[in-house]
Coordinates of C-alpha atoms in Angstrom, one line a residue:
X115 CA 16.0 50.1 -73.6
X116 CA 17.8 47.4 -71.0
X117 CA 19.3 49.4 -68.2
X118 CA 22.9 47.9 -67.7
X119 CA 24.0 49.2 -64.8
X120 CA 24.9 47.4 -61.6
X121 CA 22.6 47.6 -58.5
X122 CA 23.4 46.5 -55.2
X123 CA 21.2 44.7 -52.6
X124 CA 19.9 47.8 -51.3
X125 CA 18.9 49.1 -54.5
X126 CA 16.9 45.8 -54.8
X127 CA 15.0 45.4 -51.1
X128 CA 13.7 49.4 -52.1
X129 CA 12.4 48.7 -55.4
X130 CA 10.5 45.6 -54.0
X131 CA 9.1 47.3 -51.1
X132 CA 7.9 50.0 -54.4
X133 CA 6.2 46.8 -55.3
X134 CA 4.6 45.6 -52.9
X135 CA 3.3 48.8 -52.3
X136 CA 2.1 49.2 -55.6
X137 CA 0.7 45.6 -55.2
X138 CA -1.5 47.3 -52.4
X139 CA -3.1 49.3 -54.5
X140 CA -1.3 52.8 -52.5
X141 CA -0.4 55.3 -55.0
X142 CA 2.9 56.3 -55.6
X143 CA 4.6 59.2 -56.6
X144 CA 1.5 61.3 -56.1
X145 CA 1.5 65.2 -56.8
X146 CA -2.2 65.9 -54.8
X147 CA -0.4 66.7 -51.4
X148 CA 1.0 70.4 -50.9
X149 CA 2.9 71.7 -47.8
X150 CA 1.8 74.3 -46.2
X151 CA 5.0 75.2 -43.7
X152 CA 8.3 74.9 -43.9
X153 CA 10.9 73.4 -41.3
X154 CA 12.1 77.4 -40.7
X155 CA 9.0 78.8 -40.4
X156 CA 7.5 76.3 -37.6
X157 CA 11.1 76.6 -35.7
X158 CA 10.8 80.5 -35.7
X159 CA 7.4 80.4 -34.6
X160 CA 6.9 77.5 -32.3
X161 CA 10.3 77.1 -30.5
X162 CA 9.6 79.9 -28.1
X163 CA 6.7 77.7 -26.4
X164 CA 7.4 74.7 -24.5
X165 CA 6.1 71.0 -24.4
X166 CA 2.7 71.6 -22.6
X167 CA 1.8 75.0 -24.2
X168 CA 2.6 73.2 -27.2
X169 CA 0.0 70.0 -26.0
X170 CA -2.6 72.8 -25.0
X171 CA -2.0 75.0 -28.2
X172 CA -2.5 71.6 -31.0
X173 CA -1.1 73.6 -33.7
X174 CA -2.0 72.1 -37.1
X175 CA 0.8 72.3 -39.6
X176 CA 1.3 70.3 -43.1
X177 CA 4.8 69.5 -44.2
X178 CA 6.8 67.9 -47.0
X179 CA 10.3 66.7 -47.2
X180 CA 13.1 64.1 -47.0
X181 CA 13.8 61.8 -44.3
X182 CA 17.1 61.8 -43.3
X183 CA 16.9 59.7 -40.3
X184 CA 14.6 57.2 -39.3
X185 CA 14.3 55.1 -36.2
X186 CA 11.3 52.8 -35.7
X187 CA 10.4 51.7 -32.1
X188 CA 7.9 49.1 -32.6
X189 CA 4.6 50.9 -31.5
X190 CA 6.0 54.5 -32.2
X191 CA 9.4 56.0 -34.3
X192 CA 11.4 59.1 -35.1
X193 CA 12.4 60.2 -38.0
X194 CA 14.2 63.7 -39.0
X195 CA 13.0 65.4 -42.4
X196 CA 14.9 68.0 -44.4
X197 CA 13.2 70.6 -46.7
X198 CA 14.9 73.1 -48.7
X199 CA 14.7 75.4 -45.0
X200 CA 16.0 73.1 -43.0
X201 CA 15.4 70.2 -40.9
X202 CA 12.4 69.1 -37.9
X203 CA 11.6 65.5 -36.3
X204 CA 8.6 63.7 -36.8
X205 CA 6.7 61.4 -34.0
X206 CA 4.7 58.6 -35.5
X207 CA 2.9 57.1 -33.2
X208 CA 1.0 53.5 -34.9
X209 CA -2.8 54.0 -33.1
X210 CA -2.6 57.5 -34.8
X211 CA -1.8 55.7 -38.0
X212 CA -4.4 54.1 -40.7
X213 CA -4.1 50.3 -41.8
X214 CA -2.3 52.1 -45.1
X215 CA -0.6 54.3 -43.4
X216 CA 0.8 51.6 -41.1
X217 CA 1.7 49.5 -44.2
X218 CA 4.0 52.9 -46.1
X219 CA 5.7 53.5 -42.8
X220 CA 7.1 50.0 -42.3
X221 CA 8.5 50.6 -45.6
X222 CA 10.0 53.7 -45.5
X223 CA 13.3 54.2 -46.0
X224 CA 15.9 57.1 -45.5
X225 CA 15.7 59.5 -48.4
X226 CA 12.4 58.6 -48.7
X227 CA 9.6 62.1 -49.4
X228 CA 6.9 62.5 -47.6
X229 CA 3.9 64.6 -46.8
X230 CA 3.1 65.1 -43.1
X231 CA -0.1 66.8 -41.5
X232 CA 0.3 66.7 -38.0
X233 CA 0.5 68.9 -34.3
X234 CA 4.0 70.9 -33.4
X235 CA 5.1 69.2 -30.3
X236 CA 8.2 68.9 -28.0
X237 CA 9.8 66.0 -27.2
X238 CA 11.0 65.3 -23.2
X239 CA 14.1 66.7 -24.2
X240 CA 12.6 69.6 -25.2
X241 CA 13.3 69.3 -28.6
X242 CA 10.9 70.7 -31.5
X243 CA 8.8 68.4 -33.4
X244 CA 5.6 67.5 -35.4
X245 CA 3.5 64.6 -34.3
X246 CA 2.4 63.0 -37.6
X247 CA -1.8 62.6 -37.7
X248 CA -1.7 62.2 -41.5
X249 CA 1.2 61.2 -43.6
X250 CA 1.5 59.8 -47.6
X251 CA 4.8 58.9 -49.6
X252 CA 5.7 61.1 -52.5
X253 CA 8.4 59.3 -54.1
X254 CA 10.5 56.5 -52.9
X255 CA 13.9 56.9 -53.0
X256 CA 15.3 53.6 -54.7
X257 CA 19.0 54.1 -54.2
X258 CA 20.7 54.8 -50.6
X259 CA 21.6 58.0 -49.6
X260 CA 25.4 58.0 -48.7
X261 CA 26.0 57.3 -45.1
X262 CA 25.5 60.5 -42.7
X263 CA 29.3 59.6 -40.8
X264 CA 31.4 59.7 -44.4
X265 CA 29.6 61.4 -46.4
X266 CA 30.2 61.5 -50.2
X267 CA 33.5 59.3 -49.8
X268 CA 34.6 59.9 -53.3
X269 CA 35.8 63.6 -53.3
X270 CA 35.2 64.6 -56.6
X271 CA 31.1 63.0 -56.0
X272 CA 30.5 66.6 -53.9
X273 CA 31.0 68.5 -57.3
X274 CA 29.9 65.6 -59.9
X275 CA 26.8 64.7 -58.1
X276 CA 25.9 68.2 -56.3
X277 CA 22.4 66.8 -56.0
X278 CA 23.6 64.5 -53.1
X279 CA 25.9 66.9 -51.8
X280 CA 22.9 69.4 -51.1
X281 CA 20.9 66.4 -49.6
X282 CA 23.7 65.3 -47.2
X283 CA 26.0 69.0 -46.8
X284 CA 23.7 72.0 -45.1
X285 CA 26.8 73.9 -45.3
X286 CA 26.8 73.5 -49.4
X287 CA 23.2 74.2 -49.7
X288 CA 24.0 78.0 -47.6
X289 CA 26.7 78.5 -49.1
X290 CA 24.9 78.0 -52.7
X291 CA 22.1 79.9 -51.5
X292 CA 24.2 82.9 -50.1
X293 CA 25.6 82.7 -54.1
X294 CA 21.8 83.7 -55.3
X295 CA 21.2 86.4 -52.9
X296 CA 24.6 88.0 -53.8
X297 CA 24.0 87.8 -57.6
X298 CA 20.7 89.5 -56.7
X299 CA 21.4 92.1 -54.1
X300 CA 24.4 93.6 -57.2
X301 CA 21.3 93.2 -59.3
X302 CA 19.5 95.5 -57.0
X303 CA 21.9 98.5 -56.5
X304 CA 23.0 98.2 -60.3
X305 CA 19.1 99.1 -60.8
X306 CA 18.6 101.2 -58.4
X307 CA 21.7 103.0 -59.4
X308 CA 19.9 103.4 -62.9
X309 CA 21.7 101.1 -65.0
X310 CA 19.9 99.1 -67.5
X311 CA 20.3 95.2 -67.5
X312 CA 21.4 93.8 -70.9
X313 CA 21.9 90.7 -72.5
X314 CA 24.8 90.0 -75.1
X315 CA 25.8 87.1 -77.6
X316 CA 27.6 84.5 -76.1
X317 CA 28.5 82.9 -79.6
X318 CA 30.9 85.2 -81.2
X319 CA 32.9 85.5 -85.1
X320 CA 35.6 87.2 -82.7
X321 CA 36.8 86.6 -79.6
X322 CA 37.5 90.0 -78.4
X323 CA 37.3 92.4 -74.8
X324 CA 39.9 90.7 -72.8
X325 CA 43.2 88.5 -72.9
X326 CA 42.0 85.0 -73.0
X327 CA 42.0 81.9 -75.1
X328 CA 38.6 81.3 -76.0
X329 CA 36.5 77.9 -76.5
X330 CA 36.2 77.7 -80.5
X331 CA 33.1 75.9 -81.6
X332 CA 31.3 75.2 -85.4
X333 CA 28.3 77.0 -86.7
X334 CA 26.7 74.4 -89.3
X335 CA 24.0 76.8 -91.3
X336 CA 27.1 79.9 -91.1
X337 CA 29.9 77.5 -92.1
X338 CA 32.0 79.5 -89.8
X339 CA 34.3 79.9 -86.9
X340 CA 32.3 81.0 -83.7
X341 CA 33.9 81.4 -80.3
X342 CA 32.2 81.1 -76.4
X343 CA 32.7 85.4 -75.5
X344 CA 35.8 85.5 -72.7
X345 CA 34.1 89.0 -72.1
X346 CA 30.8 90.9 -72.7
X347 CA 32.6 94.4 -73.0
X348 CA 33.0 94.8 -76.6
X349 CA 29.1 94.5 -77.1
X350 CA 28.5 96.9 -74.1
X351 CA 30.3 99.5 -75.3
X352 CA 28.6 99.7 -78.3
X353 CA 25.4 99.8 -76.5
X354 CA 26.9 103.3 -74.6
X355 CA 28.0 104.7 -78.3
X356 CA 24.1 103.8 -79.2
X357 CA 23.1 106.4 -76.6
X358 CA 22.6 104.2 -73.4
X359 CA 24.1 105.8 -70.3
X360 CA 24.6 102.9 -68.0
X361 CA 24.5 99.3 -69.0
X362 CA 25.1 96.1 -67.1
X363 CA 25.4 92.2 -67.5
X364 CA 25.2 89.3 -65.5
X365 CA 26.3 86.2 -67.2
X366 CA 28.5 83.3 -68.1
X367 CA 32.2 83.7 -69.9
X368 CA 34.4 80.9 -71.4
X369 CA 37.7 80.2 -71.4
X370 CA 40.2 77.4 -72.3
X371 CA 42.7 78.0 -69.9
X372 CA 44.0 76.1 -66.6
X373 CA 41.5 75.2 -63.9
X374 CA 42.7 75.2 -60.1
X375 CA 41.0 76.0 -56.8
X376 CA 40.8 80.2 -58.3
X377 CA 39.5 78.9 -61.3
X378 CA 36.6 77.4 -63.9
X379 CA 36.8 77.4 -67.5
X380 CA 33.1 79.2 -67.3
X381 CA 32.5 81.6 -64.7
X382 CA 30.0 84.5 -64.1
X383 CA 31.2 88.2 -64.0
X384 CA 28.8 91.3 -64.0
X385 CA 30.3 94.0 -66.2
X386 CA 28.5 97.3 -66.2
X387 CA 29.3 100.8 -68.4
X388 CA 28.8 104.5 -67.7
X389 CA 28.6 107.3 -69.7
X390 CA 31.0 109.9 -68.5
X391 CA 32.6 107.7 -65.9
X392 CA 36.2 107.1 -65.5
X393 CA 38.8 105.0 -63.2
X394 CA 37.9 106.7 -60.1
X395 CA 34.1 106.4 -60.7
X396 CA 34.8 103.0 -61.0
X397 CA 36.5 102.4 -58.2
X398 CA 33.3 104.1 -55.9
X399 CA 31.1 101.9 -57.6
X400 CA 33.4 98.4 -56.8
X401 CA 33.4 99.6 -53.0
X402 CA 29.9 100.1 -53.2
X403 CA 29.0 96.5 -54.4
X404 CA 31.1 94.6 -52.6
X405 CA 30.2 96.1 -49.5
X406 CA 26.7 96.3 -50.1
X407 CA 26.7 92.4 -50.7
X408 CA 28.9 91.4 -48.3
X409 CA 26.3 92.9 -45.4
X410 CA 23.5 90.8 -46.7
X411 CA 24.9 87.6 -45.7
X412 CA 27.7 88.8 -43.2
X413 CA 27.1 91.0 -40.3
X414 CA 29.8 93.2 -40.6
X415 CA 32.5 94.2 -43.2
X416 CA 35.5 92.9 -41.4
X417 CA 35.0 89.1 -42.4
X418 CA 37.5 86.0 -41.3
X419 CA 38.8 84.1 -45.2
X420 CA 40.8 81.2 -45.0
X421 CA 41.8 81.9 -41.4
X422 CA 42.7 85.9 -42.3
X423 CA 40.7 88.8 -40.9
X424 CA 39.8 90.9 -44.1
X425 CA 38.5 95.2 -43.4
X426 CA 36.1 95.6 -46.1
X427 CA 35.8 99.1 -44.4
X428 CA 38.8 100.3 -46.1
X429 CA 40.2 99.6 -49.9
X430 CA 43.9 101.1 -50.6
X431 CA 45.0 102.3 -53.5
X432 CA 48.9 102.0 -55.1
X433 CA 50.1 102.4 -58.9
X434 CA 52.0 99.2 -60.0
X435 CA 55.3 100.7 -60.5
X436 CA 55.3 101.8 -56.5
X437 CA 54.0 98.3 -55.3
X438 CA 56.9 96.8 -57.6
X439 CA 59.8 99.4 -55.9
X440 CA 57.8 98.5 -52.6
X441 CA 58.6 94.8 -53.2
X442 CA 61.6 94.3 -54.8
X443 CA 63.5 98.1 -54.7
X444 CA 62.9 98.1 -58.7
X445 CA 61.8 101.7 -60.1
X446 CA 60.4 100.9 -63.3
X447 CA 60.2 104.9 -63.6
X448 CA 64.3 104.9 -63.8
X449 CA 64.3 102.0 -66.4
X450 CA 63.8 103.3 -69.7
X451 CA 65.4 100.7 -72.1
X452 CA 63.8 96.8 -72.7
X453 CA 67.9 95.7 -71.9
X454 CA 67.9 97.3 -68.6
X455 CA 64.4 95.8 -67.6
X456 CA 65.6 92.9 -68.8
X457 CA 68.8 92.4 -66.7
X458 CA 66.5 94.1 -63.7
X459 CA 64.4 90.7 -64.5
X460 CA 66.9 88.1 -64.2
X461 CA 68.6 90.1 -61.3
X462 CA 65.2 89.1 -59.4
X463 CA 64.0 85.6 -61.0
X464 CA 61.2 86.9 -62.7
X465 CA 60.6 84.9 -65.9
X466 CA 59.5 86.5 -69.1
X467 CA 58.4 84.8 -72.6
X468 CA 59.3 85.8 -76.0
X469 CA 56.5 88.0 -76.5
X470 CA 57.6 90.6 -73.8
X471 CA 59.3 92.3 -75.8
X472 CA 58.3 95.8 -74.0
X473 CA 59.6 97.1 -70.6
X474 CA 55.5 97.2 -70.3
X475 CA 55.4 93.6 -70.1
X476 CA 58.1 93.0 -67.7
X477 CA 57.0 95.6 -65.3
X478 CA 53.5 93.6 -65.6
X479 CA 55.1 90.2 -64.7
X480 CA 57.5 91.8 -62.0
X481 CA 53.7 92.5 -60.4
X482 CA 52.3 89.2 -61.0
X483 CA 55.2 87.1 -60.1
X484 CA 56.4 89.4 -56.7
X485 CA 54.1 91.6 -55.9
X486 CA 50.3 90.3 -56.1
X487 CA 50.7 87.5 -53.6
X488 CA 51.8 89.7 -51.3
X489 CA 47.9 91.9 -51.3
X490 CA 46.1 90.8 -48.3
X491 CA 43.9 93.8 -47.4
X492 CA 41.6 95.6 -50.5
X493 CA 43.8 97.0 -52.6
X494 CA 43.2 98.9 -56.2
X495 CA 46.6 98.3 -58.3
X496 CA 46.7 101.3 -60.7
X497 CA 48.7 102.2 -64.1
X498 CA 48.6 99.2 -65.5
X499 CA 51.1 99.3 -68.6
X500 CA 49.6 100.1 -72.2
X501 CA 51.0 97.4 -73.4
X502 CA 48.9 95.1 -71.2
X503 CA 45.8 97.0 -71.2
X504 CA 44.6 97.5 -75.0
X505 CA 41.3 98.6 -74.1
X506 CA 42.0 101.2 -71.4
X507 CA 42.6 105.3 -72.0
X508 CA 46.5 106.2 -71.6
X509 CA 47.2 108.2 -68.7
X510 CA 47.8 112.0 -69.3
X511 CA 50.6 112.7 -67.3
X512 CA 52.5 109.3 -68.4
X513 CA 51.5 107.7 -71.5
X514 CA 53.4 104.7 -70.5
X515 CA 50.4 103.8 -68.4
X516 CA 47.3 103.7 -69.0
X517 CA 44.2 104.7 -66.4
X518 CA 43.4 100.8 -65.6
X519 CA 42.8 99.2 -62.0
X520 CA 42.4 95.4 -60.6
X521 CA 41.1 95.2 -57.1
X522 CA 43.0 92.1 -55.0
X523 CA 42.4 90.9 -52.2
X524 CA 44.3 87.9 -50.5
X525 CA 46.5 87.8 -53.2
X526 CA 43.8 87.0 -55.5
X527 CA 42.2 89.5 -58.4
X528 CA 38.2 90.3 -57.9
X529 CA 37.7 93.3 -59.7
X530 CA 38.8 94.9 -63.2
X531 CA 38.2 98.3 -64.3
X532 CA 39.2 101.1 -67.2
X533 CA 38.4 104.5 -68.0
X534 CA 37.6 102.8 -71.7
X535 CA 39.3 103.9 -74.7
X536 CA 37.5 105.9 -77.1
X537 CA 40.1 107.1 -79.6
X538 CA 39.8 104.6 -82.5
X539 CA 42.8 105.8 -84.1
X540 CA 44.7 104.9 -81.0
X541 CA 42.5 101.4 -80.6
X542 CA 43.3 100.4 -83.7
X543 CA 46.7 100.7 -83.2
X544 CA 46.8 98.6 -79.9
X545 CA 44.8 96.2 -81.5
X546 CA 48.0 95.7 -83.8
X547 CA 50.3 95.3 -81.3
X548 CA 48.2 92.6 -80.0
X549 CA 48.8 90.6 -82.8
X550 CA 52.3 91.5 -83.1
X551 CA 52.5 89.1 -79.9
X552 CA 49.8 87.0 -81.0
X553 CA 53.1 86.5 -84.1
X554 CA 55.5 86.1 -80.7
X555 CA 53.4 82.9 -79.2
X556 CA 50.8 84.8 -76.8
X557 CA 47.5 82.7 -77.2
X558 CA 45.5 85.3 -75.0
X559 CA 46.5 88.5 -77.4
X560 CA 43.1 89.7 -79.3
X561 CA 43.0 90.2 -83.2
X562 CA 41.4 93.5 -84.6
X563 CA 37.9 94.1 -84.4
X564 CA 37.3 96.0 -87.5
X565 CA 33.7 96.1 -86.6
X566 CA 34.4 97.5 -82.9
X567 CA 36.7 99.9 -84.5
X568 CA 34.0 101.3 -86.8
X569 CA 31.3 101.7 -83.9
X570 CA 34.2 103.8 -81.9
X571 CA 34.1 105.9 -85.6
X572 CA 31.0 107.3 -84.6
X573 CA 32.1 108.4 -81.2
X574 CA 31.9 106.8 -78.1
X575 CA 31.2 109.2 -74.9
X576 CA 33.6 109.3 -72.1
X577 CA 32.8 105.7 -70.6
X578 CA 34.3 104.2 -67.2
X579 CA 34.1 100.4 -67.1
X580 CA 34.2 97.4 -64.5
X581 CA 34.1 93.6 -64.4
X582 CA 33.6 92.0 -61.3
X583 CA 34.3 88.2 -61.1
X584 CA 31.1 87.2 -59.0
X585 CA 32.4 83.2 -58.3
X586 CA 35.3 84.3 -56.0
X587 CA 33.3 87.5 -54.5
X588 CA 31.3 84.9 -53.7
X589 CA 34.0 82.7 -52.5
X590 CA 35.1 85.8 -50.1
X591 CA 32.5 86.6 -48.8
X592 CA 31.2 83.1 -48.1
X593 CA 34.6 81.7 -46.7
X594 CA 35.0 79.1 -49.0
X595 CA 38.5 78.0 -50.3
X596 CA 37.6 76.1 -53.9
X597 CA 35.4 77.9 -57.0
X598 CA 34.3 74.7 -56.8
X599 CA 32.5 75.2 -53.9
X600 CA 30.1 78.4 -54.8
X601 CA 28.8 77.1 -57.9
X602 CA 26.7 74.9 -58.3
X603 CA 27.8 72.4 -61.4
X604 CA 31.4 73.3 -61.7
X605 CA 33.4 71.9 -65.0
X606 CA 34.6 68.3 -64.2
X607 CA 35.7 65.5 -66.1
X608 CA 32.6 62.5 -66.3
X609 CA 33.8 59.8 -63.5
X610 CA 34.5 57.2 -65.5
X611 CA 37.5 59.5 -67.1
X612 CA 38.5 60.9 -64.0
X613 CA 42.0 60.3 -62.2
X614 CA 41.0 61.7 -59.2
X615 CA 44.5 62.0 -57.8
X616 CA 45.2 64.1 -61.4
X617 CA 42.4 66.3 -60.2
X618 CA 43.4 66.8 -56.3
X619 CA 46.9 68.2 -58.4
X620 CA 44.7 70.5 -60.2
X621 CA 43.4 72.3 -57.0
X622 CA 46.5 73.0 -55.7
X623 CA 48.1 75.2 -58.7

């Protein structure tokens, strides 16, 4: 196959220097060469000494990496290499050099791997370094990194081409890095709490356990209708009314909704399930993670996010009709007709659509639309309405509400959490509501789950439930202002559809 792609001049002095070398008979893109040490290691152990304990001491270490820099002096040269730890400089120095070696390192290039056995040294600025003895090329780079000043110039390049953004953006790779050791560390305490780790279709016949509108795809051999899951509850219930007591999952959900700088149309959420737990339980165990996690990469739990001091050390706790009176004066507990909550809602520009057609869904969109912006510090909103919520247990003292939380923080929704329904007479029925408004025009309303419904037949254990969206915990706790940035290939359109002016639009929804 002809390659038809453009290449520039640089592109073409790299690949004949790759020539020439090959024409020299040096082998390229070898795999015999291991390192030994990494960049972190030799700073942590080697730092502490300075340059003539380092001359006396002629400690041996082999290395592999990327140049980043490289400046040749004639007779001797720098160069700065990166590994996935971090970065060191490197003195060559020619007479320490073969006649091959002396050949590669006239032609190397920045972004250019290499392997590198040589002596920790400090330069006379007192700056850590390796003075090469032995050094071989890995693999030639053949295209130029982009330059150190600007950076990716293209904005959307940091997100399209993440591989280049790691190379050239230290901050992306900790931040990335920080994203794994959070995903494990709710790993850990979820274990160690005794919950069992599960995994769950993602292809589904019904798109069910959360209001969404879900990615619809084609099975071939089924000749059916599948769907991408917007949630992983409906299956881990039924693994708690087949006698599990605590389940978890960590893993991707789809949906076909807006993207902006909160959100990806595939994310990662844990959601985890316990036998006789409830609302409150639930609320123990989101304080629990979140702090936990946060003190692995922070070191304390009063953290700095987009320029606001958040107190992890304390999460409140309001039900949404008193954060609604709070806000706007508006006592949803005095309003008991869908006219009054009505005029209540054009009284205080909040907007509803055709399928609110409950004083439920209005007091839900008085929340949305006045009140959640308004959450800096944690806070667990409470008594959701049942007409919202068709998965949650009613309240007992007000069957109006139903005992259902979302944690917010910053305005922004991180956590969400029932004591789970277990009547199936009543879960059928809210099932049919949902596609009452599914009739009205709501595309995230759920259709019944006939199959759900039978599993609940057999009897379901009192359960307490939580989902926990781990891109923007992750985002928190990491101090980043774009999903974008805390995952690692986030959706984008390919470049040569792009408008990247459409897309800047996109991030500030």
């Amino acid at each position: 196959m002809i390659d038809s792609r453009d290449f520039n001049e640089q592109y073409k002095v790299r690949l004949e220097k790759l020539n020439q070398l090959k024409e020299e008979n040096i082998k390229m893109y070898r795999n015999d060469l291991k390192p030994e040490n990494t960049s972190s290691e030799i700073f942590s152990m080697y730092d502490k000494y300075d340059k003539e304990e380092l001359d006396n001491l002629k400690q041996k270490v082999v290395i592999s990496g990327r140049i980043m820099t490289n400046r040749n002096q004639g007779k001797a040269g720098f160069a700065t290499y990166k590994d996935a730890s971090g970065s060191l400089q490197l003195y060559f120095a020619k007479n320490n050099l073969s006649d091959e070696e002396g050949l590669v390192w006239k032609k190397l290039d920045i972004g250019d791997i290499i392997w590198v056995s040589g002596e920790v040294m400090k330069t006379k600025v007192g700056s850590l370094a390796i003075r090469v003895k032995e050094f071989a090329l890995l693999t030639k780079s053949l295209r130029p990194l982009p330059d150190k000043f600007h950076g990716l110039t293209h904005k959307e390049d940091r997100y399209r081409k993440r591989y280049l953004d790691l190379i050239m953006n230290q901050k992306s790779m900790d931040v990335l890095t920080q994203r794994s050791l959070i995903i494990s560390k709710l790993r850990e305490i979820l274990i160690k709490n005794h919950f069992l780790e599960v995994e769950t279709p993602i292809l589904q016949t019904l798109a069910g356990g959360a209001s969404a509108k879900p990615f619809v795809t084609h099975h071939n051999s089924l000749d059916i209708e599948m769907y991408l899951r917007i949630a992983t509850e409906i299956n881990l219930k039924k693994l708690i009314i087949g006698g599990y007591d605590r389940v978890f999952e960590i893993g991707r959900l789809f949906r076909n909704e807006g993207m902006s700088i909160k959100h990806n149309p595939e994310f990662t959420s844990v959601e985890l399930y316990q036998a006789y737990g409830d609302m409150d339980s639930m609320m123990a165990i989101t304080e629990t993670l979140i702090k936990e996690t946060c003190l692995i990469i922070n070191p304390s739990l009063k953290i700095n996010y987009l320029e606001k001091e958040i107190d992890l050390t304390n999460f409140n706790k309001i039900h949404m009709v008193d954060i609604v009176q709070l806000e706007t004066k508006v006592n949803f507990r005095e309003i008991h007709t869908l006219e009054e909550a009505v005029i209540q809602a054009k009284k205080n520009n909040v907007s509803i659509q055709k399928h609110h057609f409950s004083i439920g869904h209005i007091l839900n969109e008085f929340f949305e639309q006045k009140c959640e912006e308004t959450i800096i510090q944690p806070t667990f909103v409470y008594g959701h309405p049942i007409e919202v919520s068709p998965l949650s247990k009613l309240d007992d003292n007000d069957p109006r509400y139903t005992e259902r939380f979302e944690l917010f923080i910053d305005g922004r929704e991180y956590a969400n959490a029932f004591s789970e329904l277990n009547d199936p007479i009543d879960q059928l029925k809210r099932f049919e509501d949902q596609v009452k408004e599914e009739r009205l025009g709501n595309t995230e309303a759920t259709g019944i789950d006939y199959d759900f419904i039978e599993a609940l037949e057999y009897g379901m254990v009192p359960t307490g439930g939580l989902g926990i969206g781990i891109d923007r915990l992750v985002m928190l706790l990491t101090n980043s202002a774009s999903i974008r940035d805390v995952m690692f290939f986030p959706t984008m359109k390919n470049r040569h559809e792009s408008n990247e002016n459409e897309e800047e639009k996109s991030d500030v929804k």
